[in-house]
Short mmCIF file of C-alpha atoms in Angstrom, two decimals:
data_model
loop_
_atom_site.label_atom_id
_atom_site.label_comp_id
_atom_site.label_asym_id
_atom_site.label_seq_id
_atom_site.Cartn_x
_atom_site.Cartn_y
_atom_site.Cartn_z
CA GLN A 1036 12.86 13.26 9.73
CA ILE A 1037 15.52 10.67 8.82
CA GLN A 1038 18.15 11.10 6.10
CA VAL A 1039 20.36 8.28 4.81
CA VAL A 1040 23.42 9.29 2.81
CA SER A 1041 24.59 6.74 0.24
CA ALA A 1042 27.05 7.03 -2.62
CA ASP A 1043 25.68 3.85 -4.20
CA GLU A 1044 22.84 4.59 -6.66
CA SER A 1045 21.77 0.92 -6.67
CA LEU A 1046 20.85 1.06 -2.98
CA LYS A 1047 18.51 4.05 -3.16
CA GLU A 1048 15.44 2.13 -4.32
CA ALA A 1049 15.96 -0.54 -1.65
CA ILE A 1050 16.36 2.06 1.09
CA SER A 1051 13.26 3.94 -0.09
CA SER A 1052 11.17 0.76 -0.03
CA PHE A 1053 12.49 -0.08 3.44
CA PHE A 1054 11.44 3.34 4.73
CA PHE A 1055 7.90 2.81 3.46
CA ASP A 1056 7.85 -0.69 4.96
CA ILE A 1057 8.52 0.64 8.46
CA GLY A 1058 5.88 3.34 8.24
CA ALA A 1059 7.36 6.37 6.46
CA GLU A 1060 4.73 8.93 5.53
CA GLY A 1061 6.83 10.30 2.69
CA VAL A 1062 10.15 9.55 1.00
CA SER A 1063 12.16 11.67 -1.41
CA GLU A 1064 15.67 12.10 -2.73
CA THR A 1065 17.35 15.30 -1.59
CA VAL A 1066 19.43 17.04 -4.25
CA ASP A 1067 21.76 20.03 -3.91
CA ARG A 1068 23.16 21.66 -7.05
CA GLY A 1069 22.41 18.56 -9.07
CA ILE A 1070 24.18 16.23 -6.63
CA SER A 1071 22.23 13.66 -4.63
CA GLN A 1072 22.47 14.15 -0.88
CA GLY A 1073 20.70 10.90 -0.04
CA ILE A 1074 17.22 9.60 0.80
CA CYS A 1075 15.07 11.53 3.24
CA ALA A 1076 11.94 10.19 4.99
CA CYS A 1077 9.41 11.54 7.45
CA PHE A 1078 7.99 9.45 10.31
CA PRO A 1079 5.46 10.18 13.08
CA ARG A 1080 7.26 11.39 16.19
CA ASN A 1081 5.66 8.73 18.40
CA LYS A 1082 7.63 6.07 16.48
CA GLU A 1083 11.01 7.76 16.86
CA ALA A 1084 12.79 5.15 19.01
CA GLU A 1085 11.33 2.17 17.14
CA VAL A 1086 12.25 3.61 13.74
CA GLN A 1087 15.82 4.46 14.73
CA THR A 1088 16.40 0.91 16.01
CA LYS A 1089 15.06 -0.62 12.80
CA ILE A 1090 17.18 1.67 10.62
CA ASN A 1091 20.33 0.80 12.56
CA ASP A 1092 19.66 -2.93 12.15
CA TYR A 1093 18.79 -2.57 8.45
CA LEU A 1094 21.84 -0.50 7.54
CA ASN A 1095 24.17 -2.81 9.47
CA GLY A 1096 22.71 -5.70 7.48
CA LEU A 1097 23.28 -3.85 4.21
CA LYS A 1098 26.89 -3.21 5.12
CA GLU A 1099 27.44 -6.94 5.62
CA GLY A 1100 25.99 -7.85 2.23
CA PHE A 1101 27.06 -4.91 0.09
CA PRO A 1102 30.65 -3.62 0.25
CA SER A 1103 29.47 -0.36 -1.34
CA ALA A 1104 27.23 0.23 1.67
CA VAL A 1105 30.15 0.65 4.09
CA SER A 1106 29.98 4.41 3.62
CA LEU A 1107 26.27 4.54 4.58
CA ALA A 1108 25.49 7.10 7.24
CA TRP A 1109 22.25 8.50 8.57
CA ASN A 1110 21.02 11.37 10.69
CA TYR A 1111 17.84 12.26 12.53
CA SER A 1112 16.21 15.63 13.04
CA ALA A 1113 12.92 16.54 14.71
CA VAL A 1114 10.43 18.61 12.74
CA PRO A 1115 8.40 21.03 14.93
CA GLN A 1116 4.76 20.01 15.16
CA ASP A 1117 3.55 23.30 13.68
CA ASN A 1118 5.81 22.76 10.64
CA TRP A 1119 4.86 19.10 10.13
CA ALA A 1120 1.94 19.61 7.77
CA GLU A 1121 3.95 21.83 5.44
CA LYS A 1122 7.03 19.60 5.63
CA TYR A 1123 4.97 16.54 4.77
CA LYS A 1124 3.62 18.21 1.64
CA GLU A 1125 7.16 18.33 0.26
CA PHE A 1126 7.18 14.54 0.22
CA TYR A 1127 3.67 13.79 -0.97
CA ARG A 1128 3.25 14.91 -4.56
CA ALA A 1129 0.98 14.30 -7.53
CA GLN A 1130 2.02 11.34 -9.64
CA LYS A 1131 0.94 8.58 -11.99
CA LEU A 1132 0.16 5.37 -10.10
CA THR A 1133 -0.71 3.01 -12.97
CA GLU A 1134 -1.72 3.38 -16.59
CA ARG A 1135 -5.25 4.25 -15.45
CA PHE A 1136 -4.87 6.05 -12.13
CA PHE A 1137 -3.36 9.40 -11.20
CA LEU A 1138 -2.83 10.50 -7.60
CA ARG A 1139 -3.15 14.12 -6.51
CA PRO A 1140 -2.90 15.35 -2.91
CA LYS A 1141 -6.01 17.10 -1.62
CA TRP A 1142 -4.12 20.36 -1.08
CA ASP A 1143 -2.72 20.42 -4.65
CA SER A 1144 -5.05 22.52 -6.79
CA GLU A 1145 -2.54 23.23 -9.54
CA THR A 1146 -1.59 19.84 -10.98
CA THR A 1147 -3.67 18.90 -14.02
CA ILE A 1148 -4.92 15.32 -14.04
CA PRO A 1149 -4.68 13.67 -17.50
CA THR A 1150 -8.13 13.38 -19.06
CA ASP A 1151 -7.62 9.71 -19.92
CA MET A 1152 -6.88 8.69 -16.31
CA PHE A 1153 -8.99 8.16 -13.20
CA PRO A 1154 -8.22 10.79 -10.53
CA ILE A 1155 -7.66 9.79 -6.91
CA ILE A 1156 -7.55 12.73 -4.50
CA LEU A 1157 -6.03 11.87 -1.11
CA ASP A 1158 -5.11 13.37 2.20
CA PRO A 1159 -3.37 10.42 3.90
CA GLY A 1160 -3.37 11.88 7.40
CA GLN A 1161 -1.95 9.23 9.72
CA ALA A 1162 -3.28 6.28 7.70
CA PHE A 1163 -1.24 3.70 5.81
CA GLY A 1164 -1.75 3.53 2.06
CA THR A 1165 -0.55 6.78 0.55
CA GLY A 1166 -0.24 5.25 -2.91
CA LEU A 1167 3.51 5.78 -2.95
CA HIS A 1168 4.46 2.30 -1.79
CA PRO A 1169 5.14 -0.28 -4.53
CA SER A 1170 2.71 -2.78 -2.97
CA THR A 1171 -0.18 -0.29 -3.32
CA LYS A 1172 0.56 0.22 -7.00
CA LEU A 1173 0.86 -3.54 -7.59
CA SER A 1174 -2.47 -4.14 -5.86
CA MET A 1175 -4.09 -1.51 -8.03
CA LYS A 1176 -2.81 -3.16 -11.20
CA LEU A 1177 -4.28 -6.50 -10.15
CA ILE A 1178 -7.62 -4.86 -9.36
CA GLU A 1179 -7.55 -3.33 -12.85
CA ASP A 1180 -6.78 -6.69 -14.43
CA ALA A 1181 -9.50 -8.44 -12.43
CA ALA A 1182 -12.07 -5.90 -13.66
CA GLY A 1183 -11.57 -7.25 -17.16
CA LEU A 1184 -12.55 -10.77 -16.09
CA TYR A 1185 -16.12 -9.98 -15.09
CA PRO A 1186 -18.96 -9.03 -17.48
CA ASN A 1187 -20.98 -7.20 -14.81
CA LEU A 1188 -18.87 -5.45 -12.18
CA GLN A 1189 -21.91 -3.70 -10.72
CA LYS A 1190 -23.10 -6.95 -9.16
CA LEU A 1191 -19.77 -7.92 -7.62
CA LYS A 1192 -18.99 -7.63 -3.91
CA LEU A 1193 -15.41 -6.57 -3.10
CA LEU A 1194 -13.77 -6.50 0.34
CA ASP A 1195 -10.73 -4.28 0.93
CA VAL A 1196 -8.90 -5.54 4.03
CA GLY A 1197 -6.71 -2.99 5.85
CA THR A 1198 -7.98 -0.13 3.70
CA GLY A 1199 -5.80 2.59 5.26
CA THR A 1200 -6.52 5.76 3.29
CA GLY A 1201 -9.12 3.90 1.23
CA ILE A 1202 -7.09 4.26 -1.95
CA LEU A 1203 -7.73 0.74 -3.28
CA ALA A 1204 -11.44 0.89 -2.50
CA ILE A 1205 -11.68 4.21 -4.34
CA ALA A 1206 -9.84 2.72 -7.32
CA ALA A 1207 -12.26 -0.22 -7.35
CA GLU A 1208 -15.29 2.07 -7.45
CA HIS A 1209 -13.75 4.10 -10.28
CA LEU A 1210 -13.36 0.85 -12.24
CA GLY A 1211 -17.04 0.03 -11.80
CA TYR A 1212 -17.14 -2.43 -8.90
CA GLY A 1213 -20.64 -1.99 -7.55
CA ASN A 1214 -20.45 -3.06 -3.90
CA VAL A 1215 -17.22 -2.25 -2.06
CA THR A 1216 -16.61 -2.75 1.66
CA ALA A 1217 -13.43 -1.26 3.16
CA ILE A 1218 -12.32 -2.36 6.63
CA ASP A 1219 -9.51 -1.38 9.00
CA ASN A 1220 -8.88 -2.07 12.68
CA ASP A 1221 -7.31 1.38 13.12
CA GLN A 1222 -10.01 3.95 13.91
CA ASP A 1223 -7.81 6.80 12.64
CA ALA A 1224 -7.60 4.99 9.30
CA VAL A 1225 -11.39 4.52 9.23
CA ARG A 1226 -11.86 8.25 9.79
CA VAL A 1227 -9.30 9.20 7.12
CA ALA A 1228 -10.78 6.72 4.63
CA MET A 1229 -14.29 8.12 5.16
CA GLU A 1230 -13.02 11.64 4.55
CA ASN A 1231 -11.28 10.53 1.36
CA MET A 1232 -14.47 8.83 0.13
CA VAL A 1233 -16.28 12.17 0.39
CA VAL A 1234 -13.50 14.04 -1.43
CA ASN A 1235 -13.58 11.49 -4.27
CA GLY A 1236 -17.36 11.29 -4.48
CA ALA A 1237 -17.20 7.57 -3.71
CA THR A 1238 -20.78 6.74 -2.75
CA ARG A 1239 -20.82 2.95 -3.17
CA ILE A 1240 -18.19 2.19 -0.53
CA GLU A 1241 -18.94 1.17 3.05
CA VAL A 1242 -16.07 1.95 5.43
CA THR A 1243 -16.03 0.20 8.80
CA GLY A 1244 -13.83 -0.76 11.72
CA LYS A 1245 -15.72 -4.04 12.11
CA PRO A 1246 -13.27 -6.97 12.51
CA ILE A 1247 -13.07 -9.39 9.60
CA SER A 1248 -13.94 -12.23 11.99
CA GLU A 1249 -17.42 -10.72 12.44
CA PHE A 1250 -18.26 -10.78 8.73
CA ASN A 1251 -20.54 -13.54 7.48
CA GLN A 1252 -21.49 -12.44 3.97
CA SER A 1253 -19.65 -13.74 0.90
CA PHE A 1254 -17.48 -11.69 -1.45
CA ASP A 1255 -16.53 -12.17 -5.10
CA LEU A 1256 -13.15 -10.51 -4.63
CA ILE A 1257 -10.97 -9.79 -1.59
CA VAL A 1258 -8.04 -7.36 -1.73
CA SER A 1259 -5.57 -7.34 1.15
CA ASN A 1260 -2.42 -5.22 1.16
CA ILE A 1261 -0.96 -5.88 4.61
CA LEU A 1262 2.04 -7.60 6.22
CA LEU A 1263 2.88 -11.30 5.98
CA GLU A 1264 2.12 -12.07 9.63
CA THR A 1265 -1.40 -10.67 9.29
CA HIS A 1266 -1.99 -12.50 6.01
CA LEU A 1267 -1.10 -15.75 7.76
CA MET A 1268 -3.55 -15.03 10.58
CA LEU A 1269 -6.36 -14.11 8.18
CA ALA A 1270 -5.91 -16.92 5.64
CA LYS A 1271 -8.88 -18.92 6.94
CA ASP A 1272 -11.05 -15.80 6.94
CA TYR A 1273 -10.13 -15.23 3.29
CA ARG A 1274 -11.24 -18.80 2.58
CA ARG A 1275 -14.43 -18.45 4.62
CA LEU A 1276 -15.59 -15.19 3.03
CA LEU A 1277 -14.65 -15.76 -0.61
CA ILE A 1278 -17.12 -17.47 -2.94
CA PRO A 1279 -15.91 -20.58 -4.81
CA GLY A 1280 -14.29 -19.31 -7.99
CA GLY A 1281 -13.70 -15.92 -6.33
CA LEU A 1282 -10.45 -13.98 -6.52
CA LEU A 1283 -8.05 -13.09 -3.68
CA ILE A 1284 -5.46 -10.36 -4.26
CA LEU A 1285 -2.59 -10.31 -1.76
CA ALA A 1286 0.14 -7.67 -1.53
CA GLY A 1287 2.50 -6.20 1.03
CA LEU A 1288 4.84 -9.16 0.61
CA LEU A 1289 8.53 -9.35 -0.17
CA GLY A 1290 9.42 -11.78 -2.94
CA GLY A 1291 10.86 -14.34 -0.55
CA GLN A 1292 7.67 -14.40 1.52
CA THR A 1293 5.48 -15.78 -1.26
CA LYS A 1294 6.36 -19.39 -0.43
CA GLN A 1295 5.40 -18.84 3.21
CA ILE A 1296 1.93 -17.54 2.46
CA GLU A 1297 1.32 -20.12 -0.27
CA SER A 1298 2.21 -22.93 2.12
CA VAL A 1299 -0.97 -21.88 3.95
CA LEU A 1300 -3.15 -20.77 1.02
CA LEU A 1301 -2.68 -23.70 -1.36
CA PRO A 1302 -3.98 -26.36 1.08
CA LEU A 1303 -7.05 -24.14 1.56
CA GLY A 1304 -7.85 -24.41 -2.14
CA PHE A 1305 -6.29 -21.21 -3.50
CA VAL A 1306 -4.64 -21.42 -6.93
CA PRO A 1307 -2.10 -18.76 -8.04
CA GLN A 1308 -3.28 -16.80 -11.09
CA GLN A 1309 -1.24 -13.67 -11.75
CA LYS A 1310 1.79 -12.06 -10.15
CA TYR A 1311 3.41 -8.65 -10.36
CA LEU A 1312 6.89 -7.84 -9.06
CA TYR A 1313 8.49 -4.48 -8.44
CA GLN A 1314 11.85 -4.11 -6.74
CA GLU A 1315 11.62 -6.71 -3.94
CA TRP A 1316 7.83 -6.44 -3.58
CA THR A 1317 5.26 -8.84 -4.96
CA ALA A 1318 1.47 -8.95 -5.38
CA THR A 1319 -0.40 -12.08 -6.47
CA SER A 1320 -3.98 -13.01 -7.32
CA TYR A 1321 -5.41 -16.40 -6.32
CA CYS A 1322 -8.58 -18.14 -7.45
CA LEU A 1323 -10.46 -20.20 -4.87
CA ARG A 1324 -11.23 -23.60 -6.36
CA SER A 1325 -14.90 -24.38 -6.78
CA LYS A 1326 -16.21 -27.19 -4.62
CA SER A 1327 -16.41 -30.44 -6.59
#
């Protein structure tokens, strides 16, 4: 468990996003008697040294750019393994994701899901994609928007790259996408995603650990919410697997990274269509030009 104490309200959102970016499994603001005590995040114990190094570097960078960050301090405490599950539940709570989707943890039987929203029930386990990160919500909004472009979603083939908990694949099935394939190279994520499919009654989703390089079939839509470096490595696979006129949704990118990925995508025939921004995160849809 890591806690960062900051007197600057404007830095709290940035620090929260940073925690998620380096693998936090939950982030919340701690409050005592109405006074904020800072931002608290939980990380897997096997990442302890790596996380502490990244936090040191990040906070030192903040202090150089923001005078108000000079007072930033942080502390680390280990949570006993037998208390981890209960501690994590304090961070992972029911909430509205978009105008159409509402997230509820699997263990929460009390929260009422609005009748006009699609429910997504998740137990994230050790998989990435809890639904709390801005890039997940932005991806979901673009999937919603894309659903309005097609007259017959049942016939469409959608590929979810780096599915994590399976949250985006589940959202796609709720919206009516008929053939959804969710892939991840982390076997723990594949297991967690499969379990979440069962909980959500998602029967039209195939979850697999098969590498994207081994796929040969074509897809109408590809959704990929991963890091920039992986996007760059997979750009040609996106081009190879997407039908001409198909849609590619990319997320997991900071605003300044858009130019980097587009320097690779545009020469491959991808044309930017729609973009959403939240805090420093961005998600963009691209149409693959039809062959002339």
